[in-house]
Tab-separated table of C-alpha atoms in Angstrom:
chain	number	residue	atom	x	y	z
A	1	MET	CA	79.175	53.191	159.708
A	2	ARG	CA	76.471	54.501	161.772
A	3	GLN	CA	79.039	54.719	164.860
A	4	LEU	CA	80.998	57.283	162.821
A	5	ILE	CA	78.300	59.499	161.881
A	6	PHE	CA	77.283	59.619	165.200
A	7	ASN	CA	80.761	60.878	166.436
A	8	ASN	CA	80.810	63.137	163.487
A	9	ARG	CA	77.918	64.865	164.227
A	10	LEU	CA	78.249	65.235	168.177
A	11	ALA	CA	81.931	66.354	167.518
A	12	GLY	CA	81.057	68.766	164.798
A	13	SER	CA	78.421	70.176	166.856
A	14	ALA	CA	80.530	70.387	169.777
A	15	ARG	CA	83.273	71.886	167.470
A	16	LEU	CA	81.007	74.527	166.532
A	17	GLY	CA	79.780	75.138	169.974
A	18	PHE	CA	83.084	76.008	170.991
A	19	GLN	CA	83.867	77.938	168.579
A	20	ARG	CA	81.002	80.392	168.890
A	21	GLY	CA	81.861	80.234	172.625
A	22	VAL	CA	84.943	81.572	172.132
A	23	HIS	CA	83.825	84.275	170.067
A	24	VAL	CA	80.786	85.138	172.560
A	25	PHE	CA	83.802	85.234	175.412
A	26	SER	CA	85.904	87.648	173.898
A	27	GLN	CA	83.345	89.720	172.740
A	28	LEU	CA	82.233	89.845	176.464
A	29	ALA	CA	85.928	90.179	177.756
A	30	SER	CA	86.174	93.298	174.964
A	31	ILE	CA	84.206	95.394	177.484
A	32	MET	CA	84.169	93.576	180.557
A	33	ILE	CA	88.116	94.185	180.829
A	34	PRO	CA	87.738	98.404	180.518
A	35	VAL	CA	84.777	98.444	182.716
A	36	TYR	CA	86.080	96.592	185.079
A	37	ILE	CA	89.020	98.689	185.403
A	38	VAL	CA	86.846	101.896	185.494
A	39	THR	CA	84.357	100.746	187.729
A	40	ALA	CA	87.435	99.627	190.277
A	41	LEU	CA	89.086	103.299	189.877
A	42	LEU	CA	85.653	104.744	190.352
A	43	LYS	CA	85.665	103.397	194.270
A	44	LEU	CA	88.738	105.086	194.537
A	45	THR	CA	87.304	108.353	193.882
A	46	PRO	CA	84.923	110.265	196.318
A	47	ALA	CA	82.381	109.819	193.763
A	48	LEU	CA	80.117	107.193	195.326
A	49	ASP	CA	80.206	108.869	198.777
A	50	TYR	CA	79.359	112.166	197.071
A	51	ILE	CA	76.312	110.474	195.079
A	52	SER	CA	75.225	108.868	198.431
A	53	GLY	CA	75.060	112.119	200.387
A	54	LEU	CA	72.692	113.587	198.142
A	55	PHE	CA	70.355	109.934	198.399
A	56	GLN	CA	70.554	110.192	201.985
A	57	PRO	CA	67.367	111.900	203.056
A	58	PHE	CA	65.206	109.998	200.550
A	59	MET	CA	66.311	106.799	202.411
A	60	LYS	CA	63.086	107.085	204.735
A	61	TYR	CA	60.813	106.847	201.896
A	62	LEU	CA	61.933	103.540	201.500
A	63	GLY	CA	61.902	102.686	205.132
A	64	LEU	CA	65.819	102.494	204.989
A	65	PRO	CA	68.568	103.951	207.539
A	66	GLY	CA	70.376	106.904	205.742
A	67	GLU	CA	73.541	105.030	206.138
A	68	ALA	CA	71.819	102.427	203.569
A	69	ALA	CA	72.547	105.217	200.992
A	70	ILE	CA	75.832	104.139	200.348
A	71	ALA	CA	74.805	100.265	200.075
A	72	LEU	CA	72.306	101.127	197.421
A	73	VAL	CA	74.626	103.066	195.816
A	74	THR	CA	77.749	101.242	195.801
A	75	GLY	CA	75.511	98.202	194.624
A	76	THR	CA	73.709	99.882	191.822
A	77	PHE	CA	77.232	101.122	190.526
A	78	VAL	CA	79.645	98.611	191.312
A	79	ASN	CA	77.886	94.744	192.352
A	80	LEU	CA	76.064	93.058	194.978
A	81	TYR	CA	79.468	91.789	196.600
A	82	ALA	CA	80.553	95.444	197.113
A	83	ALA	CA	77.167	96.312	198.350
A	84	ALA	CA	76.816	93.191	200.862
A	85	ALA	CA	80.142	94.030	202.134
A	86	ILE	CA	78.777	97.298	203.551
A	87	ILE	CA	75.453	96.348	204.285
A	88	ALA	CA	77.434	93.564	206.586
A	89	GLY	CA	78.746	96.045	208.317
A	90	LEU	CA	75.087	98.267	209.070
A	91	ASP	CA	73.023	97.552	211.581
A	92	MET	CA	69.249	96.809	209.990
A	93	THR	CA	66.314	94.673	210.864
A	94	GLY	CA	65.596	91.819	208.643
A	95	ARG	CA	62.512	94.109	207.049
A	96	GLN	CA	65.228	96.463	206.175
A	97	LEU	CA	67.494	93.706	204.657
A	98	THR	CA	64.459	92.294	202.773
A	99	ILE	CA	63.544	96.158	201.368
A	100	ILE	CA	67.497	96.914	200.110
A	101	ALA	CA	67.704	92.852	198.734
A	102	VAL	CA	64.312	93.719	196.564
A	103	ILE	CA	65.683	96.912	195.036
A	104	LEU	CA	69.597	95.760	194.707
A	105	GLY	CA	68.244	92.634	193.566
A	106	ILE	CA	66.383	93.949	190.241
A	107	SER	CA	68.903	96.785	189.879
A	108	HIS	CA	72.713	96.265	190.284
A	109	SER	CA	76.283	96.454	188.717
A	110	GLN	CA	74.355	98.854	186.280
A	111	ILE	CA	77.774	99.963	184.817
A	112	MET	CA	78.923	96.582	183.754
A	113	GLU	CA	75.225	95.258	182.834
A	114	THR	CA	74.499	98.344	180.801
A	115	ALA	CA	77.560	97.819	178.980
A	116	ILE	CA	76.423	93.744	178.063
A	117	VAL	CA	73.111	95.115	177.049
A	118	GLY	CA	75.049	97.541	174.798
A	119	LYS	CA	77.074	94.599	173.445
A	120	MET	CA	73.636	92.547	173.057
A	121	LYS	CA	72.337	95.788	170.917
A	122	ALA	CA	69.104	95.609	173.285
A	123	ARG	CA	68.326	98.875	174.021
A	124	PRO	CA	70.273	99.328	177.050
A	125	TRP	CA	69.222	103.503	177.434
A	126	LEU	CA	65.876	101.547	178.012
A	127	VAL	CA	66.478	98.811	179.867
A	128	THR	CA	68.911	100.671	182.296
A	129	PRO	CA	66.504	103.396	183.653
A	130	MET	CA	63.797	101.357	183.841
A	131	ARG	CA	65.761	98.817	186.208
A	132	VAL	CA	66.365	101.519	188.286
A	133	VAL	CA	62.736	102.797	188.579
A	134	PHE	CA	61.242	99.582	188.663
A	135	GLY	CA	63.980	98.675	191.715
A	136	LEU	CA	63.345	101.772	194.025
A	137	SER	CA	59.597	101.925	193.108
A	138	THR	CA	59.365	98.158	193.939
A	139	GLY	CA	61.444	98.673	197.236
A	140	MET	CA	58.881	101.273	198.313
A	141	ALA	CA	56.054	98.931	197.579
A	142	VAL	CA	57.376	96.354	199.745
A	143	HIS	CA	57.951	98.797	202.342
A	144	TYR	CA	54.483	99.738	202.356
A	145	PHE	CA	52.966	96.664	201.817
A	146	MET	CA	55.106	94.135	203.363
A	147	PRO	CA	53.334	93.221	206.975
A	148	VAL	CA	55.620	94.065	209.354
B	1	MET	CA	100.280	98.194	194.632
B	2	GLY	CA	97.532	96.682	196.379
B	3	PHE	CA	94.867	98.204	193.924
B	4	VAL	CA	96.568	96.852	190.788
B	5	TRP	CA	96.655	93.559	192.380
B	6	GLU	CA	93.257	93.429	193.851
B	7	THR	CA	91.723	94.633	190.406
B	8	SER	CA	93.703	92.199	188.620
B	9	ALA	CA	92.711	88.964	190.548
B	10	GLY	CA	89.284	90.028	190.456
B	11	LEU	CA	89.246	90.753	186.980
B	12	PHE	CA	91.025	87.441	186.300
B	13	SER	CA	88.334	85.478	188.258
B	14	LEU	CA	85.635	87.229	186.686
B	15	LEU	CA	86.805	86.314	183.353
B	16	LEU	CA	87.584	82.462	184.245
B	17	LYS	CA	84.057	82.431	185.902
B	18	VAL	CA	82.332	83.833	182.326
B	19	PHE	CA	84.629	81.586	180.282
B	20	LEU	CA	83.908	78.369	182.469
B	21	ILE	CA	80.240	79.255	181.793
B	22	VAL	CA	79.607	80.547	178.348
B	23	VAL	CA	81.753	77.765	176.468
B	24	PRO	CA	79.840	74.916	177.922
B	25	LEU	CA	76.701	76.381	177.285
B	26	MET	CA	77.706	77.415	173.382
B	27	VAL	CA	78.646	73.924	173.090
B	28	LEU	CA	75.629	72.157	174.663
B	29	LEU	CA	73.489	74.604	172.958
B	30	GLU	CA	74.977	73.586	169.513
B	31	ILE	CA	74.484	69.577	170.321
B	32	PHE	CA	71.117	70.204	171.580
B	33	ARG	CA	70.119	71.633	168.338
B	34	GLU	CA	72.189	69.299	166.365
B	35	TYR	CA	70.554	66.142	167.900
B	36	LYS	CA	67.012	68.761	168.276
B	37	ILE	CA	67.133	68.245	171.797
B	38	ILE	CA	66.406	71.896	172.555
B	39	ASP	CA	63.211	71.641	170.990
B	40	LYS	CA	62.317	69.035	173.562
B	41	LEU	CA	64.097	70.832	176.736
B	42	ILE	CA	62.151	73.888	176.134
B	43	ILE	CA	58.517	72.403	175.687
B	44	PRO	CA	57.528	73.265	179.725
B	45	PHE	CA	58.442	76.872	178.920
B	46	ARG	CA	57.353	77.355	175.578
B	47	ARG	CA	53.431	78.058	177.072
B	48	PRO	CA	54.551	80.548	179.901
B	49	ALA	CA	56.986	81.913	177.800
B	50	GLY	CA	55.065	82.710	174.788
B	51	ALA	CA	52.109	83.960	177.018
B	52	ILE	CA	54.989	86.619	178.231
B	53	GLY	CA	55.597	87.617	174.577
B	54	PHE	CA	58.960	85.651	173.837
B	55	LYS	CA	59.336	83.823	170.562
B	56	GLN	CA	60.664	80.294	171.056
B	57	ASP	CA	64.195	81.235	170.042
B	58	SER	CA	64.443	83.325	173.073
B	59	ILE	CA	64.135	80.787	175.406
B	60	TYR	CA	67.188	79.294	175.906
B	61	PRO	CA	69.147	82.287	176.201
B	62	LEU	CA	66.472	83.346	178.404
B	63	LEU	CA	66.766	80.504	180.971
B	64	ALA	CA	70.500	80.441	180.732
B	65	GLY	CA	70.367	84.267	182.097
B	66	ILE	CA	67.972	83.452	184.841
B	67	ILE	CA	69.624	80.542	185.993
B	68	PHE	CA	73.373	81.910	185.541
B	69	GLY	CA	73.157	85.675	185.117
B	70	ILE	CA	72.769	88.137	182.766
B	71	SER	CA	76.468	88.256	180.720
B	72	TYR	CA	75.818	84.346	180.234
B	73	GLY	CA	72.469	84.874	178.750
B	74	GLY	CA	73.623	87.744	176.958
B	75	GLY	CA	76.924	86.593	175.834
B	76	VAL	CA	74.565	83.706	174.598
B	77	LEU	CA	72.099	85.924	172.683
B	78	ILE	CA	75.121	87.697	171.351
B	79	GLY	CA	75.790	84.506	169.627
B	80	GLU	CA	72.104	83.800	168.526
B	81	SER	CA	71.669	87.259	167.075
B	82	ALA	CA	74.897	87.057	165.092
B	83	SER	CA	73.200	83.933	163.330
B	84	GLY	CA	70.200	85.952	162.906
B	85	ARG	CA	68.087	84.018	165.090
B	86	ILE	CA	67.025	86.515	167.233
B	87	LYS	CA	65.823	89.969	166.722
B	88	GLY	CA	65.752	93.639	167.699
B	89	ASN	CA	62.406	93.580	169.909
B	90	GLN	CA	63.002	90.152	171.158
B	91	LYS	CA	66.682	91.048	172.118
B	92	PHE	CA	65.160	94.249	173.728
B	93	LEU	CA	62.549	91.537	175.729
B	94	VAL	CA	64.897	89.369	176.662
B	95	ALA	CA	67.410	91.888	178.004
B	96	LEU	CA	64.784	93.324	180.006
B	97	TYR	CA	63.337	90.618	181.832
B	98	LEU	CA	67.297	89.598	182.544
B	99	GLY	CA	67.911	92.896	183.301
B	100	LEU	CA	65.328	92.672	186.232
B	101	CYS	CA	65.727	89.389	186.856
B	102	HIS	CA	68.719	87.069	186.541
B	103	ALA	CA	71.443	85.002	188.696
B	104	VAL	CA	68.407	84.076	190.767
B	105	PHE	CA	70.401	81.576	192.763
B	106	GLU	CA	73.476	83.447	193.544
B	107	ASP	CA	71.530	86.840	193.856
B	108	THR	CA	68.784	85.560	196.309
B	109	LEU	CA	71.542	83.754	198.382
B	110	ILE	CA	73.953	86.437	198.953
B	111	PHE	CA	70.903	88.644	200.543
B	112	MET	CA	69.806	85.368	202.313
B	113	SER	CA	73.460	85.078	203.828
B	114	LEU	CA	72.946	88.747	204.781
B	115	GLY	CA	69.494	87.903	206.761
B	116	ALA	CA	66.790	89.122	203.903
B	117	ASN	CA	63.661	87.486	203.394
B	118	GLY	CA	64.395	85.050	200.008
B	119	ALA	CA	60.595	84.502	199.898
B	120	VAL	CA	60.134	87.736	198.962
B	121	VAL	CA	63.192	88.803	197.082
B	122	LEU	CA	62.657	85.990	194.527
B	123	PRO	CA	59.116	86.236	193.647
B	124	VAL	CA	59.014	89.736	193.829
B	125	ARG	CA	61.678	90.059	191.180
B	126	LEU	CA	60.455	86.881	188.938
B	127	VAL	CA	56.638	88.756	188.931
B	128	LEU	CA	58.053	92.182	188.678
B	129	ALA	CA	60.092	90.800	185.192
B	130	THR	CA	56.978	88.920	183.811
B	131	GLY	CA	54.832	91.771	184.544
B	132	VAL	CA	56.948	94.471	182.561
B	133	VAL	CA	57.794	92.196	179.792
B	134	PHE	CA	53.929	91.077	179.295
B	135	MET	CA	53.431	94.705	178.896
B	136	ALA	CA	56.525	95.622	176.999
B	137	ALA	CA	55.471	92.816	174.577
B	138	ILE	CA	51.925	94.339	174.375
B	139	ILE	CA	53.152	97.773	173.464
B	140	LEU	CA	55.579	96.504	170.955
B	141	LYS	CA	52.961	94.067	169.184
B	142	GLU	CA	55.449	91.118	170.041
B	143	LYS	CA	52.181	88.978	170.601
């Protein structure tokens, strides 16, 4: 009898968790699928190159080479793997790599992650700009304060 | 054609990963709740999380997000907020913390593989997220 109750409790809570999990998955999938496709299409357009061009002159304030702009913009809009692929092709010092890692660690995949924060109903209009501002300002702080 | 194939493959593997992480996280959450394990599990985190401004129900999604990623922590939070356990300001604070600092192992390893100093990248993110949320919680009077 005890065994039966134990099994019912375990199976019951596991089943409830599975149902909740599948529901949450469907919620996430419903935004991830369109956002993923839009982001992939964006990569085909010259939009990211254009935005990178605008930011290139400001890279020196972060202690980064001008070409790093394309990695920063790609990471911000697409994801870290796309940014990493670009960074791997650039010639950057360990110090510069640490700075760009701090910025992108804080602020990346913004199209997808803004959509997820929106789905959480957790004020994406505040979270996303705060990430961008804190990402850049923290990167700048690391540039000015990190020895060597 | 290459584009369609690449995008579909990338999307499929992303969704598979989300399913394989989110469903077990929710199953564990419900089992933990049923056996009241969750209360014990979060004991070591209660004080620090409470000092930052988090309520008890926010801790599990927060930990899930810090370890696995914002989608997973966010997913758990979507499940929890549907049941009314986590509300307005707490949802924002969890999203803000996770926005600034999530998937700490995966992200740090990506950058370290490129040659960045992980001993700088990870602590900077943790300290920033903690400080910003601490301030936000004061402003929102969540403490």
